[in-house]
JSON list of C-alpha atoms in Angstrom, two decimals:
[
{"chain": "V", "resi": 118, "resn": "MET", "atom": "CA", "xyz": [-18.05, -40.92, 78.12]},
{"chain": "V", "resi": 119, "resn": "THR", "atom": "CA", "xyz": [-14.79, -40.12, 76.35]},
{"chain": "V", "resi": 120, "resn": "SER", "atom": "CA", "xyz": [-11.41, -41.39, 77.41]},
{"chain": "V", "resi": 121, "resn": "ALA", "atom": "CA", "xyz": [-7.97, -42.13, 76.01]},
{"chain": "V", "resi": 122, "resn": "ALA", "atom": "CA", "xyz": [-5.61, -44.97, 76.79]},
{"chain": "V", "resi": 123, "resn": "PRO", "atom": "CA", "xyz": [-2.66, -43.81, 78.94]},
{"chain": "V", "resi": 124, "resn": "ARG", "atom": "CA", "xyz": [0.72, -43.37, 77.30]},
{"chain": "V", "resi": 125, "resn": "LEU", "atom": "CA", "xyz": [3.54, -45.33, 78.90]},
{"chain": "V", "resi": 126, "resn": "THR", "atom": "CA", "xyz": [7.22, -45.32, 78.01]},
{"chain": "V", "resi": 127, "resn": "ASP", "atom": "CA", "xyz": [7.03, -48.73, 76.30]},
{"chain": "V", "resi": 128, "resn": "ARG", "atom": "CA", "xyz": [4.03, -47.77, 74.19]},
{"chain": "V", "resi": 129, "resn": "PRO", "atom": "CA", "xyz": [4.12, -46.14, 70.73]},
{"chain": "V", "resi": 130, "resn": "ALA", "atom": "CA", "xyz": [4.31, -42.40, 71.40]},
{"chain": "V", "resi": 131, "resn": "ASP", "atom": "CA", "xyz": [2.43, -41.57, 68.21]},
{"chain": "V", "resi": 132, "resn": "LEU", "atom": "CA", "xyz": [-0.70, -43.64, 68.96]},
{"chain": "V", "resi": 133, "resn": "VAL", "atom": "CA", "xyz": [-3.67, -42.83, 71.15]},
{"chain": "V", "resi": 134, "resn": "ILE", "atom": "CA", "xyz": [-7.01, -44.63, 71.28]},
{"chain": "V", "resi": 135, "resn": "GLU", "atom": "CA", "xyz": [-10.04, -42.53, 72.13]},
{"chain": "V", "resi": 136, "resn": "CYS", "atom": "CA", "xyz": [-13.06, -44.34, 73.53]},
{"chain": "V", "resi": 137, "resn": "ARG", "atom": "CA", "xyz": [-16.66, -43.11, 73.47]},
{"chain": "V", "resi": 138, "resn": "VAL", "atom": "CA", "xyz": [-19.47, -45.15, 75.00]},
{"chain": "V", "resi": 139, "resn": "GLU", "atom": "CA", "xyz": [-23.17, -44.57, 74.43]},
{"chain": "V", "resi": 140, "resn": "GLN", "atom": "CA", "xyz": [-25.59, -47.04, 75.98]},
{"chain": "V", "resi": 141, "resn": "GLU", "atom": "CA", "xyz": [-24.31, -50.49, 74.92]},
{"chain": "V", "resi": 142, "resn": "ARG", "atom": "CA", "xyz": [-22.12, -49.31, 72.02]},
{"chain": "V", "resi": 143, "resn": "ALA", "atom": "CA", "xyz": [-18.46, -48.35, 72.25]},
{"chain": "V", "resi": 144, "resn": "LEU", "atom": "CA", "xyz": [-16.65, -46.39, 69.56]},
{"chain": "V", "resi": 145, "resn": "LEU", "atom": "CA", "xyz": [-12.86, -46.65, 69.52]},
{"chain": "V", "resi": 146, "resn": "VAL", "atom": "CA", "xyz": [-10.91, -44.11, 67.48]},
{"chain": "V", "resi": 147, "resn": "PRO", "atom": "CA", "xyz": [-7.17, -44.89, 67.10]},
{"chain": "V", "resi": 148, "resn": "ARG", "atom": "CA", "xyz": [-5.04, -41.95, 66.01]},
{"chain": "V", "resi": 149, "resn": "GLY", "atom": "CA", "xyz": [-1.48, -42.44, 64.77]},
{"chain": "V", "resi": 150, "resn": "GLU", "atom": "CA", "xyz": [0.42, -45.57, 63.76]},
{"chain": "V", "resi": 151, "resn": "LEU", "atom": "CA", "xyz": [-0.25, -49.25, 64.42]},
{"chain": "V", "resi": 152, "resn": "VAL", "atom": "CA", "xyz": [3.27, -50.39, 65.23]},
{"chain": "V", "resi": 153, "resn": "GLN", "atom": "CA", "xyz": [4.90, -52.41, 67.99]},
{"chain": "V", "resi": 154, "resn": "GLY", "atom": "CA", "xyz": [3.07, -51.82, 71.26]},
{"chain": "V", "resi": 155, "resn": "CYS", "atom": "CA", "xyz": [-0.30, -50.98, 69.69]},
{"chain": "V", "resi": 156, "resn": "THR", "atom": "CA", "xyz": [-1.91, -54.18, 70.99]},
{"chain": "V", "resi": 157, "resn": "GLU", "atom": "CA", "xyz": [-1.08, -53.21, 74.59]},
{"chain": "V", "resi": 158, "resn": "LEU", "atom": "CA", "xyz": [-2.88, -49.89, 74.14]},
{"chain": "V", "resi": 159, "resn": "LEU", "atom": "CA", "xyz": [-5.85, -51.67, 72.56]},
{"chain": "V", "resi": 160, "resn": "ALA", "atom": "CA", "xyz": [-6.00, -54.24, 75.38]},
{"chain": "V", "resi": 161, "resn": "GLU", "atom": "CA", "xyz": [-6.12, -51.42, 77.93]},
{"chain": "V", "resi": 162, "resn": "ALA", "atom": "CA", "xyz": [-8.89, -49.65, 76.00]},
{"chain": "V", "resi": 163, "resn": "LEU", "atom": "CA", "xyz": [-10.95, -52.85, 75.74]},
{"chain": "V", "resi": 164, "resn": "ALA", "atom": "CA", "xyz": [-10.41, -53.68, 79.40]},
{"chain": "V", "resi": 165, "resn": "GLY", "atom": "CA", "xyz": [-11.74, -50.24, 80.32]},
{"chain": "V", "resi": 166, "resn": "LEU", "atom": "CA", "xyz": [-15.08, -50.71, 78.56]},
{"chain": "V", "resi": 167, "resn": "PRO", "atom": "CA", "xyz": [-18.02, -50.78, 80.98]},
{"chain": "V", "resi": 168, "resn": "PRO", "atom": "CA", "xyz": [-19.87, -54.06, 81.68]},
{"chain": "V", "resi": 169, "resn": "GLY", "atom": "CA", "xyz": [-22.77, -54.65, 79.35]},
{"chain": "V", "resi": 170, "resn": "THR", "atom": "CA", "xyz": [-21.04, -53.27, 76.26]},
{"chain": "V", "resi": 171, "resn": "GLY", "atom": "CA", "xyz": [-22.55, -55.26, 73.42]},
{"chain": "V", "resi": 172, "resn": "ARG", "atom": "CA", "xyz": [-20.93, -53.67, 70.37]},
{"chain": "V", "resi": 173, "resn": "VAL", "atom": "CA", "xyz": [-17.51, -52.23, 69.58]},
{"chain": "V", "resi": 174, "resn": "ASP", "atom": "CA", "xyz": [-16.94, -50.18, 66.44]},
{"chain": "V", "resi": 175, "resn": "VAL", "atom": "CA", "xyz": [-13.42, -49.03, 65.54]},
{"chain": "V", "resi": 176, "resn": "ASP", "atom": "CA", "xyz": [-13.02, -46.00, 63.27]},
{"chain": "V", "resi": 177, "resn": "MET", "atom": "CA", "xyz": [-9.66, -46.37, 61.47]},
{"chain": "V", "resi": 178, "resn": "ARG", "atom": "CA", "xyz": [-9.72, -43.15, 59.42]},
{"chain": "V", "resi": 179, "resn": "HIS", "atom": "CA", "xyz": [-7.06, -41.49, 61.59]},
{"chain": "V", "resi": 180, "resn": "VAL", "atom": "CA", "xyz": [-4.58, -44.40, 61.38]},
{"chain": "V", "resi": 181, "resn": "VAL", "atom": "CA", "xyz": [-1.84, -43.16, 59.07]},
{"chain": "V", "resi": 182, "resn": "PHE", "atom": "CA", "xyz": [0.56, -46.11, 59.05]},
{"chain": "V", "resi": 183, "resn": "MET", "atom": "CA", "xyz": [0.40, -49.80, 59.88]},
{"chain": "V", "resi": 184, "resn": "ASP", "atom": "CA", "xyz": [2.96, -52.57, 59.84]},
{"chain": "V", "resi": 185, "resn": "THR", "atom": "CA", "xyz": [2.48, -56.24, 60.74]},
{"chain": "V", "resi": 186, "resn": "ALA", "atom": "CA", "xyz": [1.71, -55.22, 64.34]},
{"chain": "V", "resi": 187, "resn": "GLY", "atom": "CA", "xyz": [-1.56, -53.93, 62.90]},
{"chain": "V", "resi": 188, "resn": "LEU", "atom": "CA", "xyz": [-2.52, -57.52, 62.06]},
{"chain": "V", "resi": 189, "resn": "GLN", "atom": "CA", "xyz": [-2.02, -58.43, 65.72]},
{"chain": "V", "resi": 190, "resn": "PHE", "atom": "CA", "xyz": [-4.21, -55.43, 66.57]},
{"chain": "V", "resi": 191, "resn": "LEU", "atom": "CA", "xyz": [-6.95, -56.96, 64.41]},
{"chain": "V", "resi": 192, "resn": "ASP", "atom": "CA", "xyz": [-6.46, -60.41, 65.93]},
{"chain": "V", "resi": 193, "resn": "LEU", "atom": "CA", "xyz": [-6.95, -58.93, 69.40]},
{"chain": "V", "resi": 194, "resn": "LEU", "atom": "CA", "xyz": [-10.14, -57.18, 68.31]},
{"chain": "V", "resi": 195, "resn": "ASN", "atom": "CA", "xyz": [-11.42, -60.35, 66.68]},
{"chain": "V", "resi": 196, "resn": "GLY", "atom": "CA", "xyz": [-10.65, -62.47, 69.74]},
{"chain": "V", "resi": 197, "resn": "HIS", "atom": "CA", "xyz": [-12.34, -59.94, 72.03]},
{"chain": "V", "resi": 198, "resn": "GLY", "atom": "CA", "xyz": [-15.50, -60.20, 69.95]},
{"chain": "V", "resi": 199, "resn": "HIS", "atom": "CA", "xyz": [-15.51, -63.99, 69.96]},
{"chain": "V", "resi": 200, "resn": "ARG", "atom": "CA", "xyz": [-14.80, -64.31, 73.68]},
{"chain": "V", "resi": 201, "resn": "GLY", "atom": "CA", "xyz": [-17.48, -61.85, 74.72]},
{"chain": "V", "resi": 202, "resn": "ALA", "atom": "CA", "xyz": [-19.98, -62.71, 71.97]},
{"chain": "V", "resi": 203, "resn": "LEU", "atom": "CA", "xyz": [-19.84, -59.06, 70.91]},
{"chain": "V", "resi": 204, "resn": "THR", "atom": "CA", "xyz": [-20.26, -57.43, 67.53]},
{"chain": "V", "resi": 205, "resn": "VAL", "atom": "CA", "xyz": [-16.90, -55.89, 66.62]},
{"chain": "V", "resi": 206, "resn": "THR", "atom": "CA", "xyz": [-16.35, -53.92, 63.42]},
{"chain": "V", "resi": 207, "resn": "THR", "atom": "CA", "xyz": [-13.65, -51.76, 61.87]},
{"chain": "V", "resi": 208, "resn": "GLY", "atom": "CA", "xyz": [-14.18, -49.25, 59.11]},
{"chain": "V", "resi": 209, "resn": "HIS", "atom": "CA", "xyz": [-12.96, -46.20, 57.19]},
{"chain": "V", "resi": 210, "resn": "TRP", "atom": "CA", "xyz": [-9.60, -47.73, 56.23]},
{"chain": "V", "resi": 211, "resn": "ARG", "atom": "CA", "xyz": [-7.50, -45.38, 54.13]},
{"chain": "V", "resi": 212, "resn": "GLY", "atom": "CA", "xyz": [-4.11, -44.96, 52.49]},
{"chain": "V", "resi": 213, "resn": "GLN", "atom": "CA", "xyz": [-1.22, -47.21, 53.46]},
{"chain": "V", "resi": 214, "resn": "PRO", "atom": "CA", "xyz": [-3.17, -49.19, 56.11]},
{"chain": "V", "resi": 215, "resn": "ARG", "atom": "CA", "xyz": [-5.77, -50.10, 53.49]},
{"chain": "V", "resi": 216, "resn": "ARG", "atom": "CA", "xyz": [-2.99, -51.22, 51.14]},
{"chain": "V", "resi": 217, "resn": "THR", "atom": "CA", "xyz": [-1.58, -53.40, 53.93]},
{"chain": "V", "resi": 218, "resn": "LEU", "atom": "CA", "xyz": [-4.96, -55.11, 54.26]},
{"chain": "V", "resi": 219, "resn": "GLU", "atom": "CA", "xyz": [-4.91, -55.80, 50.52]},
{"chain": "V", "resi": 220, "resn": "LEU", "atom": "CA", "xyz": [-1.46, -57.37, 50.77]},
{"chain": "V", "resi": 221, "resn": "ALA", "atom": "CA", "xyz": [-2.62, -59.52, 53.66]},
{"chain": "V", "resi": 222, "resn": "GLY", "atom": "CA", "xyz": [-5.64, -60.71, 51.66]},
{"chain": "V", "resi": 223, "resn": "LEU", "atom": "CA", "xyz": [-8.17, -59.13, 54.05]},
{"chain": "V", "resi": 224, "resn": "ASP", "atom": "CA", "xyz": [-11.42, -57.29, 53.40]},
{"chain": "V", "resi": 225, "resn": "THR", "atom": "CA", "xyz": [-10.46, -53.63, 52.98]},
{"chain": "V", "resi": 226, "resn": "ASP", "atom": "CA", "xyz": [-13.86, -52.39, 54.16]},
{"chain": "V", "resi": 227, "resn": "ASP", "atom": "CA", "xyz": [-13.87, -54.44, 57.36]},
{"chain": "V", "resi": 228, "resn": "PRO", "atom": "CA", "xyz": [-11.22, -57.13, 57.79]},
{"chain": "V", "resi": 229, "resn": "LEU", "atom": "CA", "xyz": [-13.15, -58.53, 60.77]},
{"chain": "V", "resi": 230, "resn": "ARG", "atom": "CA", "xyz": [-16.22, -59.25, 58.68]},
{"chain": "V", "resi": 231, "resn": "THR", "atom": "CA", "xyz": [-15.12, -62.70, 57.55]},
{"chain": "V", "resi": 232, "resn": "SER", "atom": "CA", "xyz": [-12.05, -63.29, 59.68]},
{"chain": "V", "resi": 233, "resn": "GLU", "atom": "CA", "xyz": [-11.60, -66.04, 62.22]},
{"chain": "V", "resi": 234, "resn": "PRO", "atom": "CA", "xyz": [-9.04, -66.12, 65.02]},
{"chain": "V", "resi": 235, "resn": "ARG", "atom": "CA", "xyz": [-5.73, -67.15, 63.52]},
{"chain": "V", "resi": 236, "resn": "PRO", "atom": "CA", "xyz": [-4.29, -70.31, 65.05]},
{"chain": "V", "resi": 237, "resn": "ALA", "atom": "CA", "xyz": [-0.88, -70.10, 66.65]},
{"chain": "V", "resi": 238, "resn": "PRO", "atom": "CA", "xyz": [1.85, -71.50, 64.40]},
{"chain": "V", "resi": 239, "resn": "SER", "atom": "CA", "xyz": [2.51, -75.20, 65.01]},
{"chain": "V", "resi": 240, "resn": "SER", "atom": "CA", "xyz": [5.81, -77.02, 64.95]},
{"chain": "V", "resi": 241, "resn": "SER", "atom": "CA", "xyz": [4.73, -78.94, 61.86]},
{"chain": "V", "resi": 242, "resn": "SER", "atom": "CA", "xyz": [4.89, -76.65, 58.83]},
{"chain": "V", "resi": 243, "resn": "SER", "atom": "CA", "xyz": [1.79, -77.42, 56.79]},
{"chain": "V", "resi": 244, "resn": "PRO", "atom": "CA", "xyz": [1.45, -75.98, 53.26]},
{"chain": "V", "resi": 245, "resn": "VAL", "atom": "CA", "xyz": [-1.12, -73.49, 54.57]},
{"chain": "V", "resi": 246, "resn": "ALA", "atom": "CA", "xyz": [1.22, -72.37, 57.35]},
{"chain": "V", "resi": 247, "resn": "LEU", "atom": "CA", "xyz": [4.12, -72.02, 54.90]},
{"chain": "V", "resi": 248, "resn": "GLU", "atom": "CA", "xyz": [2.00, -69.98, 52.52]},
{"chain": "V", "resi": 249, "resn": "ARG", "atom": "CA", "xyz": [0.89, -67.72, 55.39]},
{"chain": "V", "resi": 250, "resn": "SER", "atom": "CA", "xyz": [4.49, -67.30, 56.49]},
{"chain": "V", "resi": 251, "resn": "GLU", "atom": "CA", "xyz": [5.61, -66.38, 52.97]},
{"chain": "V", "resi": 252, "resn": "ARG", "atom": "CA", "xyz": [2.77, -63.91, 52.61]},
{"chain": "V", "resi": 253, "resn": "LEU", "atom": "CA", "xyz": [3.62, -62.32, 55.94]},
{"chain": "V", "resi": 254, "resn": "HIS", "atom": "CA", "xyz": [7.28, -62.04, 54.87]},
{"chain": "V", "resi": 255, "resn": "ASP", "atom": "CA", "xyz": [6.26, -60.32, 51.62]},
{"chain": "V", "resi": 256, "resn": "LEU", "atom": "CA", "xyz": [4.00, -58.00, 53.60]},
{"chain": "V", "resi": 257, "resn": "GLN", "atom": "CA", "xyz": [6.81, -57.08, 55.99]},
{"chain": "V", "resi": 258, "resn": "GLU", "atom": "CA", "xyz": [9.12, -56.30, 53.08]},
{"chain": "V", "resi": 259, "resn": "GLU", "atom": "CA", "xyz": [6.61, -54.07, 51.30]},
{"chain": "V", "resi": 260, "resn": "VAL", "atom": "CA", "xyz": [5.69, -52.25, 54.51]},
{"chain": "V", "resi": 261, "resn": "GLU", "atom": "CA", "xyz": [9.38, -51.53, 55.11]},
{"chain": "V", "resi": 262, "resn": "GLN", "atom": "CA", "xyz": [9.74, -50.27, 51.54]},
{"chain": "V", "resi": 263, "resn": "LEU", "atom": "CA", "xyz": [6.75, -47.99, 52.06]},
{"chain": "V", "resi": 264, "resn": "ARG", "atom": "CA", "xyz": [8.24, -46.71, 55.32]},
{"chain": "V", "resi": 265, "resn": "GLN", "atom": "CA", "xyz": [11.55, -45.95, 53.59]},
{"chain": "V", "resi": 266, "resn": "ALA", "atom": "CA", "xyz": [9.74, -44.26, 50.70]},
{"chain": "V", "resi": 267, "resn": "ILE", "atom": "CA", "xyz": [7.90, -41.98, 53.13]},
{"chain": "V", "resi": 268, "resn": "VAL", "atom": "CA", "xyz": [11.16, -41.04, 54.86]},
{"chain": "V", "resi": 269, "resn": "SER", "atom": "CA", "xyz": [12.99, -40.50, 51.54]},
{"chain": "V", "resi": 270, "resn": "ARG", "atom": "CA", "xyz": [10.25, -38.53, 49.79]},
{"chain": "V", "resi": 271, "resn": "PRO", "atom": "CA", "xyz": [11.49, -34.98, 50.59]},
{"chain": "V", "resi": 272, "resn": "VAL", "atom": "CA", "xyz": [15.05, -35.49, 49.31]},
{"chain": "V", "resi": 273, "resn": "ILE", "atom": "CA", "xyz": [13.80, -37.33, 46.22]},
{"chain": "V", "resi": 274, "resn": "ASP", "atom": "CA", "xyz": [11.42, -34.48, 45.42]},
{"chain": "V", "resi": 275, "resn": "GLN", "atom": "CA", "xyz": [14.29, -32.00, 45.84]},
{"chain": "V", "resi": 276, "resn": "ALA", "atom": "CA", "xyz": [16.48, -34.01, 43.48]},
{"chain": "V", "resi": 277, "resn": "ARG", "atom": "CA", "xyz": [13.71, -34.12, 40.90]},
{"chain": "V", "resi": 278, "resn": "GLY", "atom": "CA", "xyz": [13.45, -30.35, 41.11]},
{"chain": "V", "resi": 279, "resn": "VAL", "atom": "CA", "xyz": [17.20, -29.99, 40.55]},
{"chain": "V", "resi": 280, "resn": "LEU", "atom": "CA", "xyz": [17.12, -32.24, 37.48]},
{"chain": "V", "resi": 281, "resn": "MET", "atom": "CA", "xyz": [14.08, -30.44, 36.07]},
{"chain": "V", "resi": 282, "resn": "ALA", "atom": "CA", "xyz": [15.86, -27.07, 36.41]},
{"chain": "V", "resi": 283, "resn": "VAL", "atom": "CA", "xyz": [19.23, -28.22, 35.07]},
{"chain": "V", "resi": 284, "resn": "HIS", "atom": "CA", "xyz": [18.00, -30.36, 32.18]},
{"chain": "V", "resi": 285, "resn": "SER", "atom": "CA", "xyz": [14.67, -28.63, 31.39]},
{"chain": "V", "resi": 286, "resn": "CYS", "atom": "CA", "xyz": [12.83, -31.91, 31.70]},
{"chain": "V", "resi": 287, "resn": "THR", "atom": "CA", "xyz": [9.45, -32.87, 33.10]},
{"chain": "V", "resi": 288, "resn": "SER", "atom": "CA", "xyz": [8.85, -34.21, 36.59]},
{"chain": "V", "resi": 289, "resn": "GLU", "atom": "CA", "xyz": [8.21, -37.67, 35.13]},
{"chain": "V", "resi": 290, "resn": "ALA", "atom": "CA", "xyz": [11.47, -37.58, 33.17]},
{"chain": "V", "resi": 291, "resn": "ALA", "atom": "CA", "xyz": [13.36, -36.47, 36.30]},
{"chain": "V", "resi": 292, "resn": "TRP", "atom": "CA", "xyz": [11.92, -39.45, 38.17]},
{"chain": "V", "resi": 293, "resn": "ASP", "atom": "CA", "xyz": [12.98, -41.79, 35.37]},
{"chain": "V", "resi": 294, "resn": "ILE", "atom": "CA", "xyz": [16.51, -40.33, 35.46]},
{"chain": "V", "resi": 295, "resn": "LEU", "atom": "CA", "xyz": [16.82, -40.91, 39.20]},
{"chain": "V", "resi": 296, "resn": "ARG", "atom": "CA", "xyz": [15.42, -44.42, 39.02]},
{"chain": "V", "resi": 297, "resn": "GLU", "atom": "CA", "xyz": [17.62, -45.47, 36.10]},
{"chain": "V", "resi": 298, "resn": "ALA", "atom": "CA", "xyz": [20.73, -43.91, 37.66]},
{"chain": "V", "resi": 299, "resn": "SER", "atom": "CA", "xyz": [20.01, -45.89, 40.81]},
{"chain": "V", "resi": 300, "resn": "GLN", "atom": "CA", "xyz": [19.77, -49.12, 38.82]},
{"chain": "V", "resi": 301, "resn": "LEU", "atom": "CA", "xyz": [22.83, -48.45, 36.65]},
{"chain": "V", "resi": 302, "resn": "SER", "atom": "CA", "xyz": [25.04, -47.55, 39.60]},
{"chain": "V", "resi": 303, "resn": "ASN", "atom": "CA", "xyz": [23.58, -50.22, 41.88]},
{"chain": "V", "resi": 304, "resn": "THR", "atom": "CA", "xyz": [22.95, -47.47, 44.44]},
{"chain": "V", "resi": 305, "resn": "LYS", "atom": "CA", "xyz": [19.89, -46.80, 46.57]},
{"chain": "V", "resi": 306, "resn": "LEU", "atom": "CA", "xyz": [17.54, -44.24, 45.07]},
{"chain": "V", "resi": 307, "resn": "ARG", "atom": "CA", "xyz": [17.76, -42.07, 48.20]},
{"chain": "V", "resi": 308, "resn": "THR", "atom": "CA", "xyz": [21.57, -42.02, 47.94]},
{"chain": "V", "resi": 309, "resn": "VAL", "atom": "CA", "xyz": [21.41, -40.91, 44.30]},
{"chain": "V", "resi": 310, "resn": "ALA", "atom": "CA", "xyz": [18.89, -38.19, 45.22]},
{"chain": "V", "resi": 311, "resn": "GLU", "atom": "CA", "xyz": [21.09, -36.97, 48.09]},
{"chain": "V", "resi": 312, "resn": "ALA", "atom": "CA", "xyz": [24.10, -36.77, 45.75]},
{"chain": "V", "resi": 313, "resn": "VAL", "atom": "CA", "xyz": [22.14, -34.78, 43.16]},
{"chain": "V", "resi": 314, "resn": "THR", "atom": "CA", "xyz": [20.76, -32.40, 45.78]},
{"chain": "V", "resi": 315, "resn": "ALA", "atom": "CA", "xyz": [24.15, -31.88, 47.46]},
{"chain": "V", "resi": 316, "resn": "SER", "atom": "CA", "xyz": [25.85, -31.11, 44.14]},
{"chain": "V", "resi": 317, "resn": "ALA", "atom": "CA", "xyz": [23.36, -28.32, 43.44]},
{"chain": "V", "resi": 318, "resn": "GLY", "atom": "CA", "xyz": [24.40, -26.28, 46.48]},
{"chain": "V", "resi": 319, "resn": "ASN", "atom": "CA", "xyz": [27.07, -23.61, 46.54]},
{"chain": "V", "resi": 320, "resn": "ASP", "atom": "CA", "xyz": [30.44, -25.37, 46.37]},
{"chain": "V", "resi": 321, "resn": "GLY", "atom": "CA", "xyz": [28.54, -28.65, 46.67]},
{"chain": "V", "resi": 322, "resn": "PRO", "atom": "CA", "xyz": [30.54, -31.83, 46.05]},
{"chain": "V", "resi": 323, "resn": "PRO", "atom": "CA", "xyz": [29.96, -33.57, 42.72]},
{"chain": "V", "resi": 324, "resn": "PRO", "atom": "CA", "xyz": [28.29, -36.98, 42.84]},
{"chain": "V", "resi": 325, "resn": "PRO", "atom": "CA", "xyz": [30.62, -39.98, 43.14]},
{"chain": "V", "resi": 326, "resn": "PRO", "atom": "CA", "xyz": [32.01, -41.17, 39.79]},
{"chain": "V", "resi": 327, "resn": "GLU", "atom": "CA", "xyz": [29.72, -44.20, 39.47]},
{"chain": "V", "resi": 328, "resn": "ILE", "atom": "CA", "xyz": [26.62, -42.10, 40.17]},
{"chain": "V", "resi": 329, "resn": "ARG", "atom": "CA", "xyz": [27.84, -39.32, 37.87]},
{"chain": "V", "resi": 330, "resn": "ALA", "atom": "CA", "xyz": [28.34, -41.78, 35.00]},
{"chain": "V", "resi": 331, "resn": "ALA", "atom": "CA", "xyz": [24.93, -43.35, 35.61]},
{"chain": "V", "resi": 332, "resn": "LEU", "atom": "CA", "xyz": [23.28, -39.93, 35.65]},
{"chain": "V", "resi": 333, "resn": "ARG", "atom": "CA", "xyz": [24.89, -39.00, 32.32]},
{"chain": "V", "resi": 334, "resn": "THR", "atom": "CA", "xyz": [23.55, -42.18, 30.73]},
{"chain": "V", "resi": 335, "resn": "ALA", "atom": "CA", "xyz": [20.08, -41.70, 32.22]},
{"chain": "V", "resi": 336, "resn": "VAL", "atom": "CA", "xyz": [19.91, -38.03, 31.19]},
{"chain": "V", "resi": 337, "resn": "ALA", "atom": "CA", "xyz": [20.91, -38.91, 27.64]},
{"chain": "V", "resi": 338, "resn": "ARG", "atom": "CA", "xyz": [18.01, -41.35, 27.51]},
{"chain": "V", "resi": 339, "resn": "HIS", "atom": "CA", "xyz": [15.29, -39.41, 29.33]},
{"chain": "V", "resi": 340, "resn": "GLY", "atom": "CA", "xyz": [16.33, -35.76, 29.31]},
{"chain": "V", "resi": 341, "resn": "ARG", "atom": "CA", "xyz": [15.48, -33.27, 26.58]}
]
């Protein structure tokens, strides 16, 4: 049997969970991103499993992005296993989702292997709860940085190409120029890259003065 969780308007449009059941084993295959709303899709998939299912394996190889909602996804899986006395596993973690598991201090082969259901936060902030909160905050920040890096990658690559052509420098040197210009001008790297790319076009505007000055300094240090 193969099925997919229905897509509703309040669910992530780029996630679908395929379900295959053979005898007493269910294989779930999420495809897309584990973001807000992913737990609702998972709950529907789990609720649709036939009675007598004794094992649930989740193949994560097609999950391309995961933020902190992915940790809730794992909590739901873990709780389902404990409540039903089922064996529940996840595997084939790759790329950014695997990195997120590392940041969260979880097993990157199967985070459910040694995990226990996480207690709900209490009103009294124990040292353990504070440490967990700080770690979650750090994880959220890095995930957001990764998301921004993915979005910004094309324009940054274009800017590197412009610098390589204009200054006859290597790709690594072009990256160093962009990064240092961003730091010197106190400007986001994407903004610096956009200014460099725009200035290369026909009748393109020159970069703002502070970025132009920072680029000159960075080119003098890293260019040929």
